[in-house]
């Protein structure tokens, strides 16, 4: 194992903004409905950088991890999306292989 | 004054319930039997309350306001929070009087935990209780330790908080017997490129330090090496709180196996309490 548990010791403002979206979509039923009704529009209206917005819109799990998204929120989000477990793991492991 | 009638520690992971068969029947049955034995050992002492030490996995708390420690002082706790967790929805009874006593006593002792009068418990507490067969059987006092978002409370601080909780339980007149169940760890990663990798050396060394007893060695080992054991290993803080509650007595490991199919080094045991 490499010697770091966390991408960021303190969340960046961008990681916080991404975390906030994932947290709301996971815990606020109305927000969840609004998100999944039109993810593209929802994400397009967020105040994220282009890189973060693209990562979220394309569910680029590896990039979201690298941007500092809390791994627990990312895990739960992928469960919420019903992402197949092998795809989820492969996306994460691809980060390590780069 | 209340007696600490048992202090236990077990790993937790939601895949124990959601992917129960993944490790194969032999490992699955061995782990389930260990959890059931812990449940029986808790039942046999007829505790007035069970103090649960675990972490909130970003459900009750978020980064807008994240406590290092939080004591639940509610009369009841809905659980589990996660809709995807394969455990029946239920409401666990709380022990608000004991919880309020612990809160006040540790604050008098120089600690500053948050408190909550409304928590929904997640898999960290519910999965072990469910596997042990004791969910809802005993009133609970949840103590939540931040193990999911840095910066974290120092490992030694967790032992020290545990010792303050120990003193508080001993001075409580509203119960005769209190049991402690800490959950979490050992080595594992959640949502990182290392997910599925384990660190058996970390796990076994941490357990050996606990088995030797004493206030420093396990905490210092964890502080130095936790980054080699995965972000889920940050949950050994929960074990260290229990270690403090047990007065840093020697720990007995009853089960350890690195179970990659559950992404987790599974440890189970209890402290040999000195009365």
mmCIF file of C-alpha atoms in Angstrom:
data_model
loop_
_atom_site.group_PDB
_atom_site.id
_atom_site.type_symbol
_atom_site.label_atom_id
_atom_site.label_comp_id
_atom_site.label_asym_id
_atom_site.label_seq_id
_atom_site.Cartn_x
_atom_site.Cartn_y
_atom_site.Cartn_z
ATOM 1 C CA UNK A 1 0.000 0.000 0.000
ATOM 2 C CA UNK A 2 1.171 3.532 -0.661
ATOM 3 C CA UNK A 3 1.404 5.754 2.330
ATOM 4 C CA UNK A 4 -1.550 8.141 2.161
ATOM 5 C CA UNK A 5 -5.134 7.623 3.260
ATOM 6 C CA UNK A 6 -6.426 10.989 2.029
ATOM 7 C CA UNK A 7 -5.992 13.150 -1.047
ATOM 8 C CA UNK A 8 -6.395 16.327 1.016
ATOM 9 C CA UNK A 9 -5.632 16.970 4.670
ATOM 10 C CA UNK A 10 -8.220 19.761 4.629
ATOM 11 C CA UNK A 11 -10.931 19.809 1.949
ATOM 12 C CA UNK A 12 -10.437 22.356 -0.809
ATOM 13 C CA UNK A 13 -13.360 24.660 -1.564
ATOM 14 C CA UNK A 14 -13.964 22.683 -4.743
ATOM 15 C CA UNK A 15 -13.996 19.355 -2.890
ATOM 16 C CA UNK A 16 -16.421 20.890 -0.406
ATOM 17 C CA UNK A 17 -18.713 22.040 -3.212
ATOM 18 C CA UNK A 18 -18.698 18.556 -4.758
ATOM 19 C CA UNK A 19 -19.218 16.921 -1.371
ATOM 20 C CA UNK A 20 -22.156 19.225 -0.718
ATOM 21 C CA UNK A 21 -23.887 18.157 -3.926
ATOM 22 C CA UNK A 22 -23.344 14.455 -3.183
ATOM 23 C CA UNK A 23 -24.460 14.842 0.427
ATOM 24 C CA UNK A 24 -27.668 16.621 -0.587
ATOM 25 C CA UNK A 25 -28.489 14.144 -3.327
ATOM 26 C CA UNK A 26 -28.012 11.306 -0.832
ATOM 27 C CA UNK A 27 -29.922 12.792 2.100
ATOM 28 C CA UNK A 28 -32.532 15.209 0.773
ATOM 29 C CA UNK A 29 -35.301 13.379 -1.058
ATOM 30 C CA UNK A 30 -36.451 16.482 -2.957
ATOM 31 C CA UNK A 31 -32.887 17.220 -4.022
ATOM 32 C CA UNK A 32 -32.430 13.612 -5.117
ATOM 33 C CA UNK A 33 -35.548 13.788 -7.271
ATOM 34 C CA UNK A 34 -34.459 17.108 -8.783
ATOM 35 C CA UNK A 35 -30.984 15.751 -9.519
ATOM 36 C CA UNK A 36 -32.063 12.533 -11.184
ATOM 37 C CA UNK A 37 -34.858 14.210 -13.155
ATOM 38 C CA UNK A 38 -32.183 15.957 -15.215
ATOM 39 C CA UNK A 39 -28.608 15.445 -13.964
ATOM 40 C CA UNK A 40 -27.133 17.447 -16.832
ATOM 41 C CA UNK A 41 -29.187 20.510 -16.037
ATOM 42 C CA UNK A 42 -28.646 20.155 -12.292
ATOM 43 C CA UNK A 43 -24.896 19.833 -12.638
ATOM 44 C CA UNK A 44 -24.761 22.542 -15.303
ATOM 45 C CA UNK A 45 -26.256 25.008 -12.846
ATOM 46 C CA UNK A 46 -23.652 24.350 -10.151
ATOM 47 C CA UNK A 47 -20.871 26.750 -9.316
ATOM 48 C CA UNK A 48 -18.072 24.276 -10.068
ATOM 49 C CA UNK A 49 -14.988 24.490 -12.222
ATOM 50 C CA UNK A 50 -15.295 22.988 -15.676
ATOM 51 C CA UNK A 51 -13.066 20.103 -14.587
ATOM 52 C CA UNK A 52 -15.233 19.285 -11.575
ATOM 53 C CA UNK A 53 -18.483 19.745 -13.465
ATOM 54 C CA UNK A 54 -17.295 17.436 -16.251
ATOM 55 C CA UNK A 55 -16.116 14.821 -13.742
ATOM 56 C CA UNK A 56 -19.460 14.817 -11.981
ATOM 57 C CA UNK A 57 -21.519 14.868 -15.172
ATOM 58 C CA UNK A 58 -19.595 11.918 -16.630
ATOM 59 C CA UNK A 59 -19.369 10.095 -13.265
ATOM 60 C CA UNK A 60 -15.593 10.020 -13.635
ATOM 61 C CA UNK A 61 -15.037 8.233 -10.332
ATOM 62 C CA UNK A 62 -11.248 8.407 -10.518
ATOM 63 C CA UNK A 63 -11.221 12.134 -11.252
ATOM 64 C CA UNK A 64 -13.734 12.864 -8.484
ATOM 65 C CA UNK A 65 -11.493 10.977 -6.080
ATOM 66 C CA UNK A 66 -8.462 12.959 -7.240
ATOM 67 C CA UNK A 67 -10.364 16.213 -6.785
ATOM 68 C CA UNK A 68 -10.688 15.366 -3.111
ATOM 69 C CA UNK A 69 -14.295 14.209 -2.905
ATOM 70 C CA UNK A 70 -14.794 12.428 0.394
ATOM 71 C CA UNK A 71 -14.421 8.714 -0.441
ATOM 72 C CA UNK A 72 -17.388 7.739 1.727
ATOM 73 C CA UNK A 73 -19.673 10.156 -0.096
ATOM 74 C CA UNK A 74 -18.280 8.961 -3.410
ATOM 75 C CA UNK A 75 -18.868 5.331 -2.449
ATOM 76 C CA UNK A 76 -22.451 6.021 -1.402
ATOM 77 C CA UNK A 77 -23.077 8.044 -4.568
ATOM 78 C CA UNK A 78 -21.923 5.139 -6.735
ATOM 79 C CA UNK A 79 -24.188 2.797 -4.777
ATOM 80 C CA UNK A 80 -27.023 5.259 -5.330
ATOM 81 C CA UNK A 81 -26.297 5.197 -9.070
ATOM 82 C CA UNK A 82 -26.294 1.378 -8.904
ATOM 83 C CA UNK A 83 -22.909 1.393 -10.562
ATOM 84 C CA UNK A 84 -21.691 -2.203 -10.969
ATOM 85 C CA UNK A 85 -19.080 -2.977 -8.327
ATOM 86 C CA UNK A 86 -16.400 -4.088 -10.837
ATOM 87 C CA UNK A 87 -16.791 -0.818 -12.775
ATOM 88 C CA UNK A 88 -16.502 1.229 -9.593
ATOM 89 C CA UNK A 89 -13.373 -0.592 -8.456
ATOM 90 C CA UNK A 90 -11.797 -0.452 -11.921
ATOM 91 C CA UNK A 91 -12.360 3.300 -12.142
ATOM 92 C CA UNK A 92 -10.621 3.823 -8.801
ATOM 93 C CA UNK A 93 -7.753 1.482 -9.539
ATOM 94 C CA UNK A 94 -7.124 3.144 -12.879
ATOM 95 C CA UNK A 95 -6.090 6.228 -10.906
ATOM 96 C CA UNK A 96 -3.301 4.297 -9.205
ATOM 97 C CA UNK A 97 -2.059 2.900 -12.493
ATOM 98 C CA UNK A 98 -1.685 6.315 -14.134
ATOM 99 C CA UNK B 1 -22.289 2.910 41.066
ATOM 100 C CA UNK B 2 -22.306 1.266 37.660
ATOM 101 C CA UNK B 3 -20.029 -1.618 36.806
ATOM 102 C CA UNK B 4 -18.368 -1.881 33.406
ATOM 103 C CA UNK B 5 -19.454 -5.438 32.741
ATOM 104 C CA UNK B 6 -17.737 -5.942 29.420
ATOM 105 C CA UNK B 7 -15.821 -4.049 26.751
ATOM 106 C CA UNK B 8 -15.851 -5.501 23.234
ATOM 107 C CA UNK B 9 -14.523 -4.438 19.845
ATOM 108 C CA UNK B 10 -15.557 -5.695 16.437
ATOM 109 C CA UNK B 11 -14.991 -4.627 12.852
ATOM 110 C CA UNK B 12 -17.902 -3.309 10.861
ATOM 111 C CA UNK B 13 -18.574 -3.133 7.153
ATOM 112 C CA UNK B 14 -21.876 -2.876 5.294
ATOM 113 C CA UNK B 15 -20.809 -5.608 2.890
ATOM 114 C CA UNK B 16 -21.050 -8.100 5.753
ATOM 115 C CA UNK B 17 -24.786 -7.796 5.289
ATOM 116 C CA UNK B 18 -25.045 -6.676 1.676
ATOM 117 C CA UNK B 19 -22.509 -9.173 0.274
ATOM 118 C CA UNK B 20 -22.670 -11.708 3.082
ATOM 119 C CA UNK B 21 -21.702 -14.719 0.972
ATOM 120 C CA UNK B 22 -18.779 -13.070 -0.813
ATOM 121 C CA UNK B 23 -15.972 -14.676 1.268
ATOM 122 C CA UNK B 24 -17.422 -18.165 0.903
ATOM 123 C CA UNK B 25 -19.406 -20.173 3.441
ATOM 124 C CA UNK B 26 -16.523 -21.139 5.769
ATOM 125 C CA UNK B 27 -15.284 -17.594 6.421
ATOM 126 C CA UNK B 28 -18.808 -16.178 6.436
ATOM 127 C CA UNK B 29 -20.008 -18.683 9.016
ATOM 128 C CA UNK B 30 -16.936 -18.233 11.200
ATOM 129 C CA UNK B 31 -17.399 -14.467 11.343
ATOM 130 C CA UNK B 32 -21.137 -14.657 11.914
ATOM 131 C CA UNK B 33 -20.556 -17.164 14.727
ATOM 132 C CA UNK B 34 -18.101 -14.753 16.351
ATOM 133 C CA UNK B 35 -20.589 -11.897 16.200
ATOM 134 C CA UNK B 36 -23.300 -14.132 17.644
ATOM 135 C CA UNK B 37 -20.956 -15.124 20.460
ATOM 136 C CA UNK B 38 -20.305 -11.453 21.247
ATOM 137 C CA UNK B 39 -24.061 -10.908 21.306
ATOM 138 C CA UNK B 40 -24.503 -13.817 23.709
ATOM 139 C CA UNK B 41 -21.702 -12.557 25.956
ATOM 140 C CA UNK B 42 -23.368 -9.153 26.098
ATOM 141 C CA UNK B 43 -26.784 -10.673 26.781
ATOM 142 C CA UNK B 44 -25.537 -12.876 29.586
ATOM 143 C CA UNK B 45 -24.501 -9.947 31.771
ATOM 144 C CA UNK B 46 -27.948 -8.359 31.347
ATOM 145 C CA UNK B 47 -26.606 -4.845 30.793
ATOM 146 C CA UNK B 48 -28.754 -1.856 31.670
ATOM 147 C CA UNK B 49 -27.210 -0.076 28.694
ATOM 148 C CA UNK B 50 -24.696 -0.597 25.907
ATOM 149 C CA UNK B 51 -22.340 2.255 25.064
ATOM 150 C CA UNK B 52 -21.627 2.075 21.342
ATOM 151 C CA UNK B 53 -18.452 3.678 20.001
ATOM 152 C CA UNK B 54 -18.318 4.111 16.254
ATOM 153 C CA UNK B 55 -18.246 6.788 13.561
ATOM 154 C CA UNK B 56 -20.850 8.573 11.474
ATOM 155 C CA UNK B 57 -20.210 7.957 7.780
ATOM 156 C CA UNK B 58 -21.255 11.448 6.679
ATOM 157 C CA UNK B 59 -24.947 11.028 7.323
ATOM 158 C CA UNK B 60 -25.760 12.903 10.509
ATOM 159 C CA UNK B 61 -22.748 15.170 10.135
ATOM 160 C CA UNK B 62 -21.362 17.029 7.153
ATOM 161 C CA UNK B 63 -18.356 19.224 6.514
ATOM 162 C CA UNK B 64 -20.295 22.362 7.448
ATOM 163 C CA UNK B 65 -20.064 21.288 11.087
ATOM 164 C CA UNK B 66 -18.194 18.091 11.886
ATOM 165 C CA UNK B 67 -17.566 17.107 15.499
ATOM 166 C CA UNK B 68 -14.492 15.130 16.529
ATOM 167 C CA UNK B 69 -16.615 13.462 19.194
ATOM 168 C CA UNK B 70 -20.365 13.445 19.682
ATOM 169 C CA UNK B 71 -22.468 11.808 22.389
ATOM 170 C CA UNK B 72 -26.057 10.932 21.529
ATOM 171 C CA UNK B 73 -28.464 11.818 24.350
ATOM 172 C CA UNK B 74 -31.719 10.876 22.620
ATOM 173 C CA UNK B 75 -34.403 8.537 23.992
ATOM 174 C CA UNK B 76 -34.391 6.506 20.780
ATOM 175 C CA UNK B 77 -32.470 6.087 17.527
ATOM 176 C CA UNK B 78 -33.940 5.128 14.154
ATOM 177 C CA UNK B 79 -31.654 2.838 12.160
ATOM 178 C CA UNK B 80 -30.267 2.055 9.708
ATOM 179 C CA UNK B 81 -29.945 5.333 7.911
ATOM 180 C CA UNK B 82 -28.787 3.887 4.603
ATOM 181 C CA UNK B 83 -31.670 2.824 2.373
ATOM 182 C CA UNK B 84 -29.359 0.400 0.586
ATOM 183 C CA UNK B 85 -28.306 -1.486 3.726
ATOM 184 C CA UNK B 86 -29.946 -4.884 4.002
ATOM 185 C CA UNK B 87 -30.992 -4.535 7.618
ATOM 186 C CA UNK B 88 -34.612 -4.061 8.670
ATOM 187 C CA UNK B 89 -35.597 -0.528 9.635
ATOM 188 C CA UNK B 90 -36.126 -0.257 13.353
ATOM 189 C CA UNK B 91 -35.912 2.100 16.306
ATOM 190 C CA UNK B 92 -33.311 1.342 18.976
ATOM 191 C CA UNK B 93 -34.054 2.443 22.543
ATOM 192 C CA UNK B 94 -31.618 4.971 24.001
ATOM 193 C CA UNK B 95 -30.566 5.752 27.549
ATOM 194 C CA UNK B 96 -30.713 9.543 27.711
ATOM 195 C CA UNK B 97 -30.027 9.701 31.449
ATOM 196 C CA UNK B 98 -26.768 7.747 31.204
ATOM 197 C CA UNK B 99 -25.841 9.663 28.052
ATOM 198 C CA UNK B 100 -26.409 13.040 29.723
ATOM 199 C CA UNK B 101 -24.340 11.886 32.691
ATOM 200 C CA UNK B 102 -21.462 10.805 30.435
ATOM 201 C CA UNK B 103 -21.622 14.090 28.549
ATOM 202 C CA UNK B 104 -21.497 16.230 31.685
ATOM 203 C CA UNK B 105 -18.831 14.101 33.331
ATOM 204 C CA UNK B 106 -16.401 14.105 30.411
ATOM 205 C CA UNK B 107 -16.875 17.858 30.039
ATOM 206 C CA UNK B 108 -15.990 18.246 33.700
ATOM 207 C CA UNK B 109 -12.930 16.128 32.961
ATOM 208 C CA UNK B 110 -11.765 18.585 30.298
ATOM 209 C CA UNK B 111 -13.216 17.143 27.082
ATOM 210 C CA UNK B 112 -15.550 19.047 24.767
ATOM 211 C CA UNK B 113 -17.670 16.590 22.791
ATOM 212 C CA UNK B 114 -20.654 17.710 20.781
ATOM 213 C CA UNK B 115 -23.990 16.258 21.751
ATOM 214 C CA UNK B 116 -26.994 15.318 19.689
ATOM 215 C CA UNK B 117 -30.612 14.823 20.670
ATOM 216 C CA UNK B 118 -31.481 13.358 17.280
ATOM 217 C CA UNK B 119 -29.294 10.820 15.505
ATOM 218 C CA UNK B 120 -30.098 8.157 12.954
ATOM 219 C CA UNK B 121 -27.570 5.381 13.375
ATOM 220 C CA UNK B 122 -25.858 4.012 10.296
ATOM 221 C CA UNK B 123 -24.247 0.681 9.412
ATOM 222 C CA UNK B 124 -21.318 1.346 11.725
ATOM 223 C CA UNK B 125 -23.475 0.565 14.726
ATOM 224 C CA UNK B 126 -26.360 -1.292 13.136
ATOM 225 C CA UNK B 127 -24.486 -3.984 11.220
ATOM 226 C CA UNK B 128 -22.629 -5.345 14.278
ATOM 227 C CA UNK B 129 -25.766 -5.210 16.438
ATOM 228 C CA UNK B 130 -27.722 -7.010 13.743
ATOM 229 C CA UNK B 131 -25.076 -9.691 13.229
ATOM 230 C CA UNK B 132 -24.745 -10.144 16.986
ATOM 231 C CA UNK B 133 -28.515 -10.594 17.241
ATOM 232 C CA UNK B 134 -28.947 -7.900 19.881
ATOM 233 C CA UNK B 135 -30.314 -4.931 17.909
ATOM 234 C CA UNK B 136 -32.946 -3.205 20.021
ATOM 235 C CA UNK B 137 -32.499 -5.533 22.969
ATOM 236 C CA UNK B 138 -30.605 -3.110 25.222
ATOM 237 C CA UNK B 139 -30.786 0.692 25.523
ATOM 238 C CA UNK B 140 -27.826 2.269 23.774
ATOM 239 C CA UNK B 141 -25.679 5.373 24.152
ATOM 240 C CA UNK B 142 -23.975 6.164 20.827
ATOM 241 C CA UNK B 143 -20.611 7.884 20.938
ATOM 242 C CA UNK B 144 -19.451 8.990 17.503
ATOM 243 C CA UNK B 145 -15.786 9.570 16.732
ATOM 244 C CA UNK B 146 -14.701 11.319 13.557
ATOM 245 C CA UNK B 147 -12.866 8.695 11.510
ATOM 246 C CA UNK B 148 -14.090 9.649 8.036
ATOM 247 C CA UNK B 149 -12.898 13.174 7.316
ATOM 248 C CA UNK B 150 -9.564 14.696 8.281
ATOM 249 C CA UNK B 151 -8.461 16.381 10.431
ATOM 250 C CA UNK B 152 -9.013 13.695 13.055
ATOM 251 C CA UNK B 153 -8.772 13.563 16.822
ATOM 252 C CA UNK B 154 -5.343 12.304 17.866
ATOM 253 C CA UNK B 155 -5.084 8.603 18.680
ATOM 254 C CA UNK B 156 -3.908 9.283 22.237
ATOM 255 C CA UNK B 157 -6.812 11.681 22.704
ATOM 256 C CA UNK B 158 -9.188 8.827 21.959
ATOM 257 C CA UNK B 159 -7.641 6.707 24.715
ATOM 258 C CA UNK B 160 -7.844 9.673 27.087
ATOM 259 C CA UNK B 161 -11.521 10.258 26.279
ATOM 260 C CA UNK B 162 -12.145 6.587 26.933
ATOM 261 C CA UNK B 163 -10.568 6.873 30.365
ATOM 262 C CA UNK B 164 -12.805 9.843 31.162
ATOM 263 C CA UNK B 165 -15.845 7.831 30.041
ATOM 264 C CA UNK B 166 -14.684 4.988 32.271
ATOM 265 C CA UNK B 167 -14.645 7.294 35.292
ATOM 266 C CA UNK B 168 -18.040 8.669 34.343
ATOM 267 C CA UNK B 169 -19.613 5.210 34.113
ATOM 268 C CA UNK B 170 -18.178 4.234 37.485
ATOM 269 C CA UNK B 171 -19.746 7.293 39.080
ATOM 270 C CA UNK B 172 -23.168 6.713 37.565
ATOM 271 C CA UNK B 173 -25.816 5.620 40.033
ATOM 272 C CA UNK B 174 -28.654 5.033 37.578
ATOM 273 C CA UNK B 175 -27.484 1.648 36.297
ATOM 274 C CA UNK B 176 -25.829 -1.465 37.642
ATOM 275 C CA UNK B 177 -24.116 -2.860 34.568
ATOM 276 C CA UNK B 178 -22.920 -1.099 31.430
ATOM 277 C CA UNK B 179 -21.337 -2.828 28.443
ATOM 278 C CA UNK B 180 -19.218 -1.124 25.787
ATOM 279 C CA UNK B 181 -19.105 -2.155 22.137
ATOM 280 C CA UNK B 182 -16.672 -0.393 19.814
ATOM 281 C CA UNK B 183 -16.906 -1.024 16.094
ATOM 282 C CA UNK B 184 -14.831 -0.306 13.004
ATOM 283 C CA UNK B 185 -11.538 -1.071 11.260
ATOM 284 C CA UNK B 186 -9.284 -2.837 10.989
ATOM 285 C CA UNK B 187 -7.311 -2.227 7.775
ATOM 286 C CA UNK B 188 -9.454 -1.334 4.792
ATOM 287 C CA UNK B 189 -9.997 1.334 2.195
ATOM 288 C CA UNK B 190 -13.304 2.806 1.135
ATOM 289 C CA UNK B 191 -13.589 4.631 -2.166
ATOM 290 C CA UNK B 192 -9.877 4.833 -2.920
ATOM 291 C CA UNK B 193 -7.625 3.161 -5.507
ATOM 292 C CA UNK B 194 -6.489 0.766 -2.738
ATOM 293 C CA UNK B 195 -10.005 -0.515 -2.042
ATOM 294 C CA UNK B 196 -9.777 -4.278 -1.604
ATOM 295 C CA UNK B 197 -6.159 -4.177 -0.390
ATOM 296 C CA UNK B 198 -5.597 -5.014 3.256
ATOM 297 C CA UNK B 199 -2.636 -4.637 5.605
ATOM 298 C CA UNK B 200 -2.488 -7.742 7.747
ATOM 299 C CA UNK B 201 0.800 -6.676 9.332
ATOM 300 C CA UNK B 202 -0.766 -3.441 10.562
ATOM 301 C CA UNK B 203 -3.777 -5.293 11.898
ATOM 302 C CA UNK B 204 -1.837 -7.974 13.745
ATOM 303 C CA UNK B 205 0.662 -5.483 15.172
ATOM 304 C CA UNK B 206 -2.114 -3.174 16.378
ATOM 305 C CA UNK B 207 -3.832 -6.134 18.030
ATOM 306 C CA UNK B 208 -0.565 -7.221 19.683
ATOM 307 C CA UNK B 209 -0.147 -3.744 21.166
ATOM 308 C CA UNK B 210 -3.683 -3.901 22.518
ATOM 309 C CA UNK B 211 -3.057 -7.394 23.865
ATOM 310 C CA UNK B 212 0.003 -6.127 25.733
ATOM 311 C CA UNK B 213 -2.125 -3.433 27.378
ATOM 312 C CA UNK B 214 -1.000 0.021 28.439
ATOM 313 C CA UNK B 215 -2.022 3.536 27.431
ATOM 314 C CA UNK B 216 0.492 4.435 24.742
ATOM 315 C CA UNK B 217 1.773 1.675 22.462
ATOM 316 C CA UNK B 218 -1.364 0.910 20.445
ATOM 317 C CA UNK B 219 -2.212 4.589 20.012
ATOM 318 C CA UNK B 220 1.289 5.559 18.935
ATOM 319 C CA UNK B 221 1.571 2.614 16.564
ATOM 320 C CA UNK B 222 -1.758 3.566 14.990
ATOM 321 C CA UNK B 223 -0.767 7.207 14.668
ATOM 322 C CA UNK B 224 2.476 6.291 12.930
ATOM 323 C CA UNK B 225 1.171 3.603 10.604
ATOM 324 C CA UNK B 226 -2.518 4.247 9.904
ATOM 325 C CA UNK B 227 -1.704 5.664 6.481
ATOM 326 C CA UNK B 228 -0.419 2.245 5.452
ATOM 327 C CA UNK B 229 -3.662 0.543 6.448
ATOM 328 C CA UNK B 230 -6.314 2.469 4.543
ATOM 329 C CA UNK B 231 -8.772 5.247 5.261
ATOM 330 C CA UNK B 232 -11.104 2.773 6.946
ATOM 331 C CA UNK B 233 -8.366 1.960 9.434
ATOM 332 C CA UNK B 234 -8.854 5.456 10.862
ATOM 333 C CA UNK B 235 -11.694 3.729 12.726
ATOM 334 C CA UNK B 236 -9.211 2.155 15.121
ATOM 335 C CA UNK B 237 -9.870 5.380 17.049
ATOM 336 C CA UNK B 238 -13.138 3.723 18.118
ATOM 337 C CA UNK B 239 -11.153 0.765 19.474
ATOM 338 C CA UNK B 240 -8.818 3.154 21.300
ATOM 339 C CA UNK B 241 -11.742 4.862 23.031
ATOM 340 C CA UNK B 242 -12.834 1.408 24.196
ATOM 341 C CA UNK B 243 -9.233 0.675 25.233
ATOM 342 C CA UNK B 244 -9.383 3.717 27.495
ATOM 343 C CA UNK B 245 -12.774 2.706 28.890
ATOM 344 C CA UNK B 246 -11.178 -0.674 29.724
ATOM 345 C CA UNK B 247 -8.436 1.204 31.607
ATOM 346 C CA UNK B 248 -5.960 0.036 28.940
ATOM 347 C CA UNK B 249 -6.180 -3.517 30.246
ATOM 348 C CA UNK B 250 -4.861 -6.321 28.007
ATOM 349 C CA UNK B 251 -7.049 -7.171 25.037
ATOM 350 C CA UNK B 252 -7.963 -10.688 23.990
ATOM 351 C CA UNK B 253 -8.247 -11.213 20.248
ATOM 352 C CA UNK B 254 -10.853 -13.891 19.679
ATOM 353 C CA UNK B 255 -10.846 -13.657 15.887
ATOM 354 C CA UNK B 256 -8.808 -12.053 13.156
ATOM 355 C CA UNK B 257 -8.867 -12.703 9.441
ATOM 356 C CA UNK B 258 -8.053 -10.414 6.515
ATOM 357 C CA UNK B 259 -11.135 -10.879 4.347
ATOM 358 C CA UNK B 260 -10.485 -9.261 0.987
ATOM 359 C CA UNK B 261 -13.922 -10.229 -0.321
ATOM 360 C CA UNK B 262 -15.338 -7.930 2.353
ATOM 361 C CA UNK B 263 -12.558 -5.393 1.726
ATOM 362 C CA UNK B 264 -11.703 -5.499 5.431
ATOM 363 C CA UNK B 265 -9.399 -6.953 8.061
ATOM 364 C CA UNK B 266 -11.966 -8.405 10.447
ATOM 365 C CA UNK B 267 -11.004 -8.292 14.118
ATOM 366 C CA UNK B 268 -13.111 -9.266 17.123
ATOM 367 C CA UNK B 269 -12.259 -9.409 20.802
ATOM 368 C CA UNK B 270 -12.695 -8.058 24.298
ATOM 369 C CA UNK B 271 -10.675 -6.528 27.101
ATOM 370 C CA UNK B 272 -9.741 -8.539 30.204
ATOM 371 C CA UNK B 273 -11.180 -6.196 32.778
ATOM 372 C CA UNK B 274 -9.692 -5.843 36.231
ATOM 373 C CA UNK B 275 -12.380 -5.204 38.814
#
